[in-house]
Every structure is written in C-alpha cells, then in structure tokens.
mmCIF file of C-alpha atoms and ligand atoms in Angstrom:
data_model
loop_
_atom_site.group_PDB
_atom_site.id
_atom_site.type_symbol
_atom_site.label_atom_id
_atom_site.label_comp_id
_atom_site.label_asym_id
_atom_site.label_seq_id
_atom_site.Cartn_x
_atom_site.Cartn_y
_atom_site.Cartn_z
ATOM 1 C CA UNK A 1 -11.221 109.850 8.147
ATOM 2 C CA UNK A 2 -14.771 110.780 7.468
ATOM 3 C CA UNK A 3 -15.506 112.959 4.323
ATOM 4 C CA UNK A 4 -16.311 116.516 5.619
ATOM 5 C CA UNK A 5 -18.424 117.254 2.442
ATOM 6 C CA UNK A 6 -22.109 117.634 2.919
ATOM 7 C CA UNK A 7 -24.247 115.034 1.226
ATOM 8 C CA UNK A 8 -26.098 116.706 -1.668
ATOM 9 C CA UNK A 9 -29.111 114.763 -2.630
ATOM 10 C CA UNK A 10 -31.545 116.422 -5.011
ATOM 11 C CA UNK A 11 -33.126 115.985 -8.436
ATOM 12 C CA UNK A 12 -29.980 116.926 -10.295
ATOM 13 C CA UNK A 13 -27.644 114.498 -8.413
ATOM 14 C CA UNK A 14 -30.129 111.720 -8.763
ATOM 15 C CA UNK A 15 -30.971 112.522 -12.491
ATOM 16 C CA UNK A 16 -27.277 112.730 -13.452
ATOM 17 C CA UNK A 17 -25.819 110.149 -11.170
ATOM 18 C CA UNK A 18 -23.368 112.563 -9.577
ATOM 19 C CA UNK A 19 -22.544 113.452 -5.966
ATOM 20 C CA UNK A 20 -22.028 117.175 -5.966
ATOM 21 C CA UNK A 21 -24.264 119.427 -8.243
ATOM 22 C CA UNK A 22 -21.438 121.762 -9.343
ATOM 23 C CA UNK A 23 -20.642 121.838 -13.162
ATOM 24 C CA UNK A 24 -17.551 123.248 -14.897
ATOM 25 C CA UNK A 25 -18.462 125.631 -17.569
ATOM 26 C CA UNK A 26 -17.823 123.922 -20.961
ATOM 27 C CA UNK A 27 -15.011 126.270 -22.064
ATOM 28 C CA UNK A 28 -13.418 125.471 -25.528
ATOM 29 C CA UNK A 29 -9.699 125.809 -25.311
ATOM 30 C CA UNK A 30 -9.736 126.082 -21.547
ATOM 31 C CA UNK A 31 -11.201 122.751 -20.315
ATOM 32 C CA UNK A 32 -9.107 119.690 -21.329
ATOM 33 C CA UNK A 33 -9.163 116.042 -20.340
ATOM 34 C CA UNK A 34 -7.456 116.714 -17.031
ATOM 35 C CA UNK A 35 -10.036 119.167 -15.835
ATOM 36 C CA UNK A 36 -12.871 116.823 -16.774
ATOM 37 C CA UNK A 37 -11.015 113.955 -15.019
ATOM 38 C CA UNK A 38 -10.617 115.995 -11.884
ATOM 39 C CA UNK A 39 -14.331 116.896 -12.012
ATOM 40 C CA UNK A 40 -15.407 113.298 -12.406
ATOM 41 C CA UNK A 41 -13.092 112.195 -9.491
ATOM 42 C CA UNK A 42 -14.741 114.973 -7.217
ATOM 43 C CA UNK A 43 -18.107 113.450 -7.988
ATOM 44 C CA UNK A 44 -19.191 116.685 -9.772
ATOM 45 C CA UNK A 45 -20.947 117.532 -13.109
ATOM 46 C CA UNK A 46 -18.101 117.283 -15.576
ATOM 47 C CA UNK A 47 -18.696 118.827 -19.030
ATOM 48 C CA UNK A 48 -16.709 118.330 -22.158
ATOM 49 C CA UNK A 49 -16.798 121.539 -24.259
ATOM 50 C CA UNK A 50 -18.538 121.060 -27.726
ATOM 51 C CA UNK A 51 -17.347 124.413 -29.249
ATOM 52 C CA UNK A 52 -14.088 122.700 -30.222
ATOM 53 C CA UNK A 53 -15.939 120.836 -33.079
ATOM 54 C CA UNK A 54 -17.081 117.280 -33.421
ATOM 55 C CA UNK A 55 -13.668 115.712 -34.374
ATOM 56 C CA UNK A 56 -11.855 117.300 -31.512
ATOM 57 C CA UNK A 57 -14.819 116.440 -29.257
ATOM 58 C CA UNK A 58 -14.435 112.763 -30.325
ATOM 59 C CA UNK A 59 -10.685 112.695 -29.559
ATOM 60 C CA UNK A 60 -11.415 114.437 -26.145
ATOM 61 C CA UNK A 61 -13.935 111.788 -25.242
ATOM 62 C CA UNK A 62 -11.699 108.921 -26.488
ATOM 63 C CA UNK A 63 -8.852 110.251 -24.336
ATOM 64 C CA UNK A 64 -11.132 110.199 -21.260
ATOM 65 C CA UNK A 65 -12.409 106.695 -22.124
ATOM 66 C CA UNK A 66 -8.781 105.402 -22.458
ATOM 67 C CA UNK A 67 -8.151 106.799 -19.102
ATOM 68 C CA UNK A 68 -11.171 104.840 -17.867
ATOM 69 C CA UNK A 69 -12.986 108.016 -17.110
ATOM 70 C CA UNK A 70 -16.735 107.793 -17.080
ATOM 71 C CA UNK A 71 -19.830 109.776 -16.101
ATOM 72 C CA UNK A 72 -19.145 113.082 -17.791
ATOM 73 C CA UNK A 73 -21.461 115.068 -20.003
ATOM 74 C CA UNK A 74 -21.076 117.003 -23.242
ATOM 75 C CA UNK A 75 -21.964 120.639 -24.086
ATOM 76 C CA UNK A 76 -23.294 121.078 -27.555
ATOM 77 C CA UNK A 77 -23.550 124.568 -28.909
ATOM 78 C CA UNK A 78 -26.965 125.199 -30.381
ATOM 79 C CA UNK A 79 -25.378 126.627 -33.574
ATOM 80 C CA UNK A 80 -23.731 123.254 -34.167
ATOM 81 C CA UNK A 81 -25.154 122.018 -37.411
ATOM 82 C CA UNK A 82 -23.011 118.772 -37.631
ATOM 83 C CA UNK A 83 -25.351 116.086 -36.322
ATOM 84 C CA UNK A 84 -22.582 113.499 -36.043
ATOM 85 C CA UNK A 85 -22.207 114.901 -32.496
ATOM 86 C CA UNK A 86 -25.293 112.761 -31.767
ATOM 87 C CA UNK A 87 -23.614 109.536 -32.845
ATOM 88 C CA UNK A 88 -20.747 110.494 -30.713
ATOM 89 C CA UNK A 89 -23.009 110.948 -27.716
ATOM 90 C CA UNK A 90 -24.898 107.678 -28.267
ATOM 91 C CA UNK A 91 -21.838 105.591 -29.251
ATOM 92 C CA UNK A 92 -19.969 106.595 -25.959
ATOM 93 C CA UNK A 93 -23.163 106.330 -23.777
ATOM 94 C CA UNK A 94 -22.764 109.957 -22.607
ATOM 95 C CA UNK A 95 -25.666 110.419 -20.162
ATOM 96 C CA UNK A 96 -26.152 114.250 -20.143
ATOM 97 C CA UNK A 97 -25.920 117.020 -22.501
ATOM 98 C CA UNK A 98 -26.206 120.903 -22.196
ATOM 99 C CA UNK A 99 -27.306 122.751 -25.185
ATOM 100 C CA UNK A 100 -25.923 126.272 -25.211
ATOM 101 C CA UNK A 101 -27.719 129.533 -25.791
ATOM 102 C CA UNK A 102 -29.915 129.548 -28.878
ATOM 103 C CA UNK A 103 -32.681 127.478 -30.221
ATOM 104 C CA UNK A 104 -33.072 123.881 -29.007
ATOM 105 C CA UNK A 105 -31.471 121.613 -31.663
ATOM 106 C CA UNK A 106 -33.923 119.273 -33.531
ATOM 107 C CA UNK A 107 -31.791 116.202 -32.830
ATOM 108 C CA UNK A 108 -32.397 116.591 -28.965
ATOM 109 C CA UNK A 109 -35.603 114.336 -29.338
ATOM 110 C CA UNK A 110 -33.323 111.407 -30.709
ATOM 111 C CA UNK A 111 -31.105 111.834 -27.641
ATOM 112 C CA UNK A 112 -33.934 111.987 -25.103
ATOM 113 C CA UNK A 113 -35.483 108.953 -26.704
ATOM 114 C CA UNK A 114 -32.166 107.169 -25.927
ATOM 115 C CA UNK A 115 -32.309 108.373 -22.237
ATOM 116 C CA UNK A 116 -29.818 111.235 -22.537
ATOM 117 C CA UNK A 117 -30.823 114.149 -20.112
ATOM 118 C CA UNK A 118 -30.815 117.546 -21.681
ATOM 119 C CA UNK A 119 -30.250 120.845 -19.890
ATOM 120 C CA UNK A 120 -30.851 123.825 -22.204
ATOM 121 C CA UNK A 121 -29.214 127.234 -21.443
ATOM 122 C CA UNK A 122 -31.555 130.138 -21.111
ATOM 123 C CA UNK A 123 -31.255 133.802 -20.175
ATOM 124 C CA UNK A 124 -34.859 134.964 -19.793
ATOM 125 C CA UNK A 125 -38.168 133.714 -18.437
ATOM 126 C CA UNK A 126 -39.518 133.510 -22.063
ATOM 127 C CA UNK A 127 -36.705 131.180 -23.038
ATOM 128 C CA UNK A 128 -37.100 129.111 -19.860
ATOM 129 C CA UNK A 129 -40.842 128.536 -20.479
ATOM 130 C CA UNK A 130 -40.257 127.598 -24.017
ATOM 131 C CA UNK A 131 -37.501 125.135 -23.009
ATOM 132 C CA UNK A 132 -39.726 123.592 -20.335
ATOM 133 C CA UNK A 133 -42.632 123.293 -22.798
ATOM 134 C CA UNK A 134 -40.305 121.631 -25.223
ATOM 135 C CA UNK A 135 -39.692 118.815 -22.660
ATOM 136 C CA UNK A 136 -36.148 119.683 -21.615
ATOM 137 C CA UNK A 137 -35.052 117.785 -18.466
ATOM 138 C CA UNK A 138 -33.575 120.990 -16.779
ATOM 139 C CA UNK A 139 -32.185 124.432 -17.543
ATOM 140 C CA UNK A 140 -29.026 126.300 -17.085
ATOM 141 C CA UNK A 141 -29.994 129.884 -16.121
ATOM 142 C CA UNK A 142 -27.302 132.340 -17.035
ATOM 143 C CA UNK A 143 -27.273 135.741 -15.330
ATOM 144 C CA UNK A 144 -25.749 138.850 -16.861
ATOM 145 C CA UNK A 145 -22.807 138.961 -14.383
ATOM 146 C CA UNK A 146 -21.335 135.824 -15.908
ATOM 147 C CA UNK A 147 -18.698 135.406 -18.526
ATOM 148 C CA UNK A 148 -19.085 134.983 -22.306
ATOM 149 C CA UNK A 149 -22.264 135.479 -24.325
ATOM 150 C CA UNK A 150 -25.245 136.748 -22.297
ATOM 151 C CA UNK A 151 -28.883 137.391 -22.961
ATOM 152 C CA UNK A 152 -29.708 140.597 -24.884
ATOM 153 C CA UNK A 153 -31.660 141.980 -21.960
ATOM 154 C CA UNK A 154 -28.784 141.471 -19.524
ATOM 155 C CA UNK A 155 -30.801 140.431 -16.486
ATOM 156 C CA UNK A 156 -28.888 139.412 -13.425
ATOM 157 C CA UNK A 157 -29.183 136.044 -11.479
ATOM 158 C CA UNK A 158 -30.729 137.659 -8.380
ATOM 159 C CA UNK A 159 -33.869 138.573 -10.452
ATOM 160 C CA UNK A 160 -33.740 135.684 -13.028
ATOM 161 C CA UNK A 161 -33.373 132.571 -10.764
ATOM 162 C CA UNK A 162 -36.432 133.158 -8.433
ATOM 163 C CA UNK A 163 -38.454 134.224 -11.422
ATOM 164 C CA UNK A 164 -37.786 131.246 -13.454
ATOM 165 C CA UNK A 165 -37.873 128.654 -10.604
ATOM 166 C CA UNK A 166 -41.189 129.996 -9.408
ATOM 167 C CA UNK A 167 -42.621 129.377 -13.038
ATOM 168 C CA UNK A 168 -41.102 126.114 -14.261
ATOM 169 C CA UNK A 169 -41.078 122.700 -12.602
ATOM 170 C CA UNK A 170 -37.930 121.312 -14.018
ATOM 171 C CA UNK A 171 -34.527 121.634 -12.000
ATOM 172 C CA UNK A 172 -32.402 124.662 -12.552
ATOM 173 C CA UNK A 173 -28.552 125.009 -12.590
ATOM 174 C CA UNK A 174 -27.512 128.661 -11.925
ATOM 175 C CA UNK A 175 -24.601 130.036 -13.961
ATOM 176 C CA UNK A 176 -23.092 133.653 -13.395
ATOM 177 C CA UNK A 177 -21.391 134.919 -10.364
ATOM 178 C CA UNK A 178 -20.775 131.561 -8.590
ATOM 179 C CA UNK A 179 -17.230 131.019 -7.249
ATOM 180 C CA UNK A 180 -17.680 129.637 -3.687
ATOM 181 C CA UNK A 181 -19.953 128.101 -1.105
ATOM 182 C CA UNK A 182 -21.563 131.381 -0.124
ATOM 183 C CA UNK A 183 -22.614 132.110 -3.734
ATOM 184 C CA UNK A 184 -23.761 128.512 -4.243
ATOM 185 C CA UNK A 185 -25.944 128.727 -1.164
ATOM 186 C CA UNK A 186 -27.395 132.083 -2.451
ATOM 187 C CA UNK A 187 -28.255 130.396 -5.720
ATOM 188 C CA UNK A 188 -29.922 127.582 -3.873
ATOM 189 C CA UNK A 189 -31.905 130.069 -1.733
ATOM 190 C CA UNK A 190 -33.172 131.501 -5.042
ATOM 191 C CA UNK A 191 -34.407 128.084 -6.174
ATOM 192 C CA UNK A 192 -31.443 126.501 -8.011
ATOM 193 C CA UNK A 193 -30.467 122.925 -7.416
ATOM 194 C CA UNK A 194 -27.043 123.139 -9.026
ATOM 195 C CA UNK A 195 -24.466 125.672 -10.115
ATOM 196 C CA UNK A 196 -22.065 126.086 -13.027
ATOM 197 C CA UNK A 197 -18.740 127.846 -12.619
ATOM 198 C CA UNK A 198 -16.923 129.412 -15.463
ATOM 199 C CA UNK A 199 -14.594 132.241 -14.246
ATOM 200 C CA UNK A 200 -13.652 130.196 -11.152
ATOM 201 C CA UNK A 201 -12.689 127.176 -13.123
ATOM 202 C CA UNK A 202 -10.649 129.411 -15.729
ATOM 203 C CA UNK A 203 -8.438 130.104 -12.742
ATOM 204 C CA UNK A 204 -7.935 126.514 -11.722
ATOM 205 C CA UNK A 205 -4.730 124.595 -11.958
ATOM 206 C CA UNK A 206 -6.100 122.335 -14.598
ATOM 207 C CA UNK A 207 -7.325 125.047 -16.930
ATOM 208 C CA UNK A 208 -5.155 124.771 -20.056
ATOM 209 C CA UNK A 209 -4.421 128.473 -20.335
ATOM 210 C CA UNK A 210 -1.235 130.540 -20.028
ATOM 211 C CA UNK A 211 -0.185 131.554 -16.450
ATOM 212 C CA UNK A 212 -0.181 135.262 -17.576
ATOM 213 C CA UNK A 213 -3.984 134.915 -18.037
ATOM 214 C CA UNK A 214 -4.463 133.227 -14.617
ATOM 215 C CA UNK A 215 -2.257 136.046 -12.981
ATOM 216 C CA UNK A 216 -4.362 138.686 -14.747
ATOM 217 C CA UNK A 217 -7.599 137.091 -13.334
ATOM 218 C CA UNK A 218 -6.156 136.854 -9.868
ATOM 219 C CA UNK A 219 -5.210 140.640 -10.013
ATOM 220 C CA UNK A 220 -8.576 141.732 -11.386
ATOM 221 C CA UNK A 221 -11.287 143.169 -9.314
ATOM 222 C CA UNK A 222 -15.146 143.288 -9.713
ATOM 223 C CA UNK A 223 -14.995 146.160 -12.184
ATOM 224 C CA UNK A 224 -12.452 144.554 -14.522
ATOM 225 C CA UNK A 225 -15.094 143.212 -17.037
ATOM 226 C CA UNK A 226 -16.979 144.909 -19.802
ATOM 227 C CA UNK A 227 -19.729 143.882 -22.198
ATOM 228 C CA UNK A 228 -18.737 143.897 -25.884
ATOM 229 C CA UNK A 229 -20.763 143.213 -29.057
ATOM 230 C CA UNK A 230 -23.950 144.581 -27.629
ATOM 231 C CA UNK A 231 -24.915 146.081 -31.030
ATOM 232 C CA UNK A 232 -25.495 142.631 -32.396
ATOM 233 C CA UNK A 233 -27.938 141.923 -29.594
ATOM 234 C CA UNK A 234 -25.551 139.228 -28.220
ATOM 235 C CA UNK A 235 -23.595 140.833 -25.452
ATOM 236 C CA UNK A 236 -20.338 139.091 -24.419
ATOM 237 C CA UNK A 237 -18.615 139.756 -21.054
ATOM 238 C CA UNK A 238 -14.885 139.744 -21.394
ATOM 239 C CA UNK A 239 -11.979 141.031 -19.305
ATOM 240 C CA UNK A 240 -11.404 144.743 -19.605
ATOM 241 C CA UNK A 241 -8.068 145.267 -21.367
ATOM 242 C CA UNK A 242 -6.722 148.028 -23.609
ATOM 243 C CA UNK A 243 -7.578 145.685 -26.516
ATOM 244 C CA UNK A 244 -11.085 144.999 -25.525
ATOM 245 C CA UNK A 245 -11.847 148.654 -24.836
ATOM 246 C CA UNK A 246 -10.953 149.431 -28.537
ATOM 247 C CA UNK A 247 -13.381 146.920 -29.820
ATOM 248 C CA UNK A 248 -16.509 147.230 -27.780
ATOM 249 C CA UNK A 249 -18.614 148.172 -30.843
ATOM 250 C CA UNK A 250 -18.320 144.773 -32.669
ATOM 251 C CA UNK A 251 -18.171 144.511 -36.513
ATOM 252 C CA UNK A 252 -15.487 142.912 -38.734
ATOM 253 C CA UNK A 253 -12.412 143.970 -36.591
ATOM 254 C CA UNK A 254 -14.271 142.386 -33.586
ATOM 255 C CA UNK A 255 -14.937 139.153 -35.314
ATOM 256 C CA UNK A 256 -11.245 138.940 -36.460
ATOM 257 C CA UNK A 257 -10.000 139.594 -32.847
ATOM 258 C CA UNK A 258 -12.418 137.025 -31.549
ATOM 259 C CA UNK A 259 -10.780 134.448 -33.721
ATOM 260 C CA UNK A 260 -7.336 135.162 -32.117
ATOM 261 C CA UNK A 261 -8.376 133.895 -28.707
ATOM 262 C CA UNK A 262 -6.181 130.806 -28.639
ATOM 263 C CA UNK A 263 -3.027 133.001 -28.977
ATOM 264 C CA UNK A 264 -4.181 134.797 -25.750
ATOM 265 C CA UNK A 265 -5.156 131.379 -24.019
ATOM 266 C CA UNK A 266 -1.918 129.610 -25.119
ATOM 267 C CA UNK A 267 0.689 132.290 -25.337
ATOM 268 C CA UNK A 268 -0.511 134.686 -22.612
ATOM 269 C CA UNK A 269 -0.540 137.622 -25.196
ATOM 270 C CA UNK A 270 -3.151 139.765 -23.580
ATOM 271 C CA UNK A 271 -3.336 142.144 -26.560
ATOM 272 C CA UNK A 272 -4.679 139.206 -28.718
ATOM 273 C CA UNK A 273 -8.367 138.464 -28.615
ATOM 274 C CA UNK A 274 -10.911 138.574 -25.832
ATOM 275 C CA UNK A 275 -10.689 136.658 -22.581
ATOM 276 C CA UNK A 276 -14.212 135.824 -21.477
ATOM 277 C CA UNK A 277 -14.560 136.617 -17.633
ATOM 278 C CA UNK A 278 -17.397 137.246 -15.337
ATOM 279 C CA UNK A 279 -17.770 139.941 -12.574
ATOM 280 C CA UNK A 280 -16.998 137.320 -9.930
ATOM 281 C CA UNK A 281 -13.338 137.548 -11.182
ATOM 282 C CA UNK A 282 -13.236 140.254 -8.377
ATOM 283 C CA UNK A 283 -13.804 137.396 -5.845
ATOM 284 C CA UNK A 284 -11.285 134.939 -7.385
ATOM 285 C CA UNK A 285 -7.903 135.497 -5.514
ATOM 286 C CA UNK A 286 -5.879 132.435 -6.162
ATOM 287 C CA UNK A 287 -5.365 129.468 -8.516
ATOM 288 C CA UNK A 288 -6.719 126.351 -6.898
ATOM 289 C CA UNK A 289 -7.074 122.735 -8.188
ATOM 290 C CA UNK A 290 -10.544 121.584 -9.201
ATOM 291 C CA UNK A 291 -10.424 119.170 -6.243
ATOM 292 C CA UNK A 292 -9.910 122.202 -3.856
ATOM 293 C CA UNK A 293 -12.626 124.301 -5.632
ATOM 294 C CA UNK A 294 -15.228 121.529 -5.240
ATOM 295 C CA UNK A 295 -14.165 120.650 -1.690
ATOM 296 C CA UNK A 296 -14.010 124.246 -0.312
ATOM 297 C CA UNK A 297 -17.373 125.107 -2.145
ATOM 298 C CA UNK A 298 -19.143 122.094 -0.645
ATOM 299 C CA UNK A 299 -17.805 122.745 2.960
ATOM 300 C CA UNK A 300 -18.493 126.526 2.726
ATOM 301 C CA UNK A 301 -22.075 125.748 1.369
ATOM 302 C CA UNK A 302 -22.781 123.649 4.347
ATOM 303 C CA UNK A 303 -21.395 126.214 6.785
ATOM 304 C CA UNK A 304 -23.416 129.010 5.166
ATOM 305 C CA UNK A 305 -26.619 127.082 5.665
ATOM 306 C CA UNK A 306 -25.683 126.287 9.264
ATOM 307 C CA UNK A 307 -24.836 129.949 9.999
ATOM 308 C CA UNK A 308 -28.103 131.235 8.493
ATOM 309 C CA UNK A 309 -30.155 128.731 10.262
ATOM 310 C CA UNK A 310 -28.428 129.444 13.608
ATOM 311 C CA UNK A 311 -28.650 133.286 13.142
ATOM 312 C CA UNK A 312 -32.337 133.309 11.834
ATOM 313 C CA UNK A 313 -33.963 130.201 13.365
ATOM 314 C CA UNK A 314 -37.469 131.122 14.546
ATOM 315 C CA UNK A 315 -36.760 130.490 18.263
ATOM 316 C CA UNK A 316 -33.948 133.103 18.270
ATOM 317 C CA UNK A 317 -36.242 135.688 16.675
ATOM 318 C CA UNK A 318 -37.869 138.280 18.976
ATOM 319 C CA UNK A 319 -41.577 137.628 19.271
HETATM 320 C C1 FMN B 1 -13.226 131.511 -20.856
HETATM 321 C C2 FMN B 1 -14.668 131.169 -20.926
HETATM 322 C C3 FMN B 1 -15.206 130.519 -22.080
HETATM 323 C C4 FMN B 1 -16.519 130.223 -22.177
HETATM 324 N N1 FMN B 1 -16.934 129.513 -23.262
HETATM 325 C C5 FMN B 1 -18.245 129.045 -23.229
HETATM 326 C C6 FMN B 1 -18.615 128.323 -24.255
HETATM 327 O O1 FMN B 1 -17.949 127.850 -25.211
HETATM 328 N N2 FMN B 1 -20.045 127.682 -24.238
HETATM 329 C C7 FMN B 1 -20.837 128.181 -23.278
HETATM 330 O O2 FMN B 1 -21.901 127.698 -23.304
HETATM 331 N N3 FMN B 1 -20.387 128.905 -22.274
HETATM 332 C C8 FMN B 1 -19.144 129.460 -22.225
HETATM 333 N N4 FMN B 1 -18.810 130.276 -21.254
HETATM 334 C C9 FMN B 1 -19.768 130.706 -20.308
HETATM 335 C C10 FMN B 1 -19.958 129.645 -19.178
HETATM 336 O O3 FMN B 1 -20.561 128.532 -19.623
HETATM 337 C C11 FMN B 1 -20.674 130.165 -17.879
HETATM 338 O O4 FMN B 1 -22.053 130.247 -18.275
HETATM 339 C C12 FMN B 1 -20.266 131.395 -17.253
HETATM 340 O O5 FMN B 1 -18.881 131.542 -17.201
HETATM 341 C C13 FMN B 1 -20.865 131.507 -15.810
HETATM 342 O O6 FMN B 1 -20.518 132.763 -15.182
HETATM 343 P P1 FMN B 1 -19.182 132.882 -14.332
HETATM 344 O O7 FMN B 1 -18.122 133.219 -15.295
HETATM 345 O O8 FMN B 1 -19.600 134.090 -13.486
HETATM 346 O O9 FMN B 1 -19.140 131.549 -13.584
HETATM 347 C C14 FMN B 1 -17.371 130.702 -21.123
HETATM 348 C C15 FMN B 1 -16.869 131.209 -19.963
HETATM 349 C C16 FMN B 1 -15.508 131.505 -19.835
HETATM 350 C C17 FMN B 1 -14.906 132.191 -18.521
#
C-alpha cells in the first residue's frame, strides 16, 4: 500500500536528515525514550529533553542507542552550565541540538565546528536577528499562545512568524498553538518550514504523565490556561487550576510549587505544581499515539493546501 503522507522536502528535512518537519517539544519528565523512538520511527524531528540534567540525559541517550535508535536530537537549556553535555553530544554523534530560551551558550561554536546543527529558541524579532547574526543554523520561534516559558512581551505566532521569516534567511520552526495539519499549514503560510508541538504531545499515548493529567487536558478548553510569573519578566503559560490561580504572582511560594511538578506528572495530583499547557489545549480532544499524531497532521496538512489551492486558485477567482 502506498504511504498517504505527503513528501516534505525543505531546508529542515534536508539539513536534519528527517522525513517530516515536526518536532516534539523537549519536555522534561514528559518525554521518555518511548516517545523519542516513536518520533524517529515516524521520520520526524525527535528531541531528547535536556532539562533532566546531563547524567539523566546520558542515560536517556544510552537507552535509545541500546535499542538501536538513531537520528534524534537533543535540547540544551541555555541556562545549563555543565559543559559535559557537549561531550555527550559529540560522543554519541547527535546531529542536531536546540538551545532553549536565553543567551546562546558559548560551547555552541564547538558543536557547530563538529557539524552539529543548532536551532536557537527565540520569542522576538530582536532575538531572532541576534541568533541569525551569531551563525545559528535555524530558529525555533515561540509564540505567546504556547505552553511553558514565553517571551516577556508575549507576542503571538500570527505576528511573530511572518515578521521574523521576512527578516532572517535561516529556516524557522514554529512553536505555539500547533496541534494538527491545519495549524501546521497556517505556520507554513507564515513562513515556517517546520513545527514543534508541546501540548499536543503532552496528550499523547507515549507521554510519561499520569492519566488524570491527560484527562484534564482533554476536558480543557481554549480558556483553560493562564500566564504565571509575569512579574519576573518570564511569563509561563500553565493550566488554570485552583492551585495555579493562587500563585499567579510568583515569589518563593511559586518557586517551591514549581519544584513539585513531578508529583503532578507522576501521581496526577493536580493540586501539586504547575502543568505547562498552551491555549491549543482547547483543540486537543483525545489521546493519540505519536504515530497517529504525525500521520494525521501530515495528511491534514496536505488536504489543507489542496483545499486552499482549489478554493482560491486564480482561474476560479472572478476577474
Ligand atoms: C509540559 C510541558 C513542558 C515543557 N517543558 C519545556 C522545556 O523543558 N524546555 C523547553 O524549551 N520548552 C518546554 N516546553 C515548551 C515547548 O517546548 C513548546 O515550545 C510549547 O509547548 C509550544 O507550544 P504548544 O504547547 O502550543 O505546542 C514545555 C511544554 C509543555 C507542554
């Protein structure tokens, strides 16, 4: 039977050696080896989370290698001071790295010299221009509708993507609000050549979180998230729960609660910690496997482009 998936062929698929330019968000405590393996099997852009720390990331990578899984990348939080992550990347011949929100780590030059492709996460035009000037291979552009830490100015993808893609020459992966083929096609219309999904993947079969959290996501609507910790200039989008409503202002109690997120993920105790989620949670209405997410998104992407070109092709327009 022929594969009904469209053939994606662009700068990102060629640069990273993948078939489908869809990345999983590198969510610590959520993305385990099974999710990364499923992404690799689907030909997508699989990312190992780096927020779990170098030792855990090493174990993670070794588990994948033992299962003969290759072709995944690694996310490195910009705040990560431990440079031994560089040895891990080079030793295991990891071909691409995303560096999260914040300054570009100094060791990036060492990685690029070894042929590793680096995509830096940005939330503003200023950040995008600086990353392009610094020689990054690509960008991940995070809109304010997405889950987790956002840019201080909270600009949404509809504005940010066309602005940035009209001013930088390097390829862009859109993050924030993307959960299916329609939203992926919209991001591509705005200039992106890839997408990253967080909230959609959090409600995947392979995400290593408690079913109570997945059920809460499925029941949530588009108004079910709030921004917390704005005061510190580092807004974070999370699920609206009685607990998160109490801690919008940040501070010590906020930091303490943030540290309890693993109890929420593992035990499903929704009063403990903050669950990051984006506004697109209102469009996620079922738990799907990673393979289904990639397959459905790819097919719907293709159908969306075909529908638009049928509806708006010049020979159908009144003259
Ligand atoms: C549960 C969860 C945890 C996340 N953790 C991280 C993280 O550790 N590092 C990071 O760069 N982004 C993290 N993110 C943000 C994602 O990388 C991504 O940018 C965002 O989810 C995209 O928006 P979306 O949720 O609308 O898809 C997280 C997102 C979620 C849902």
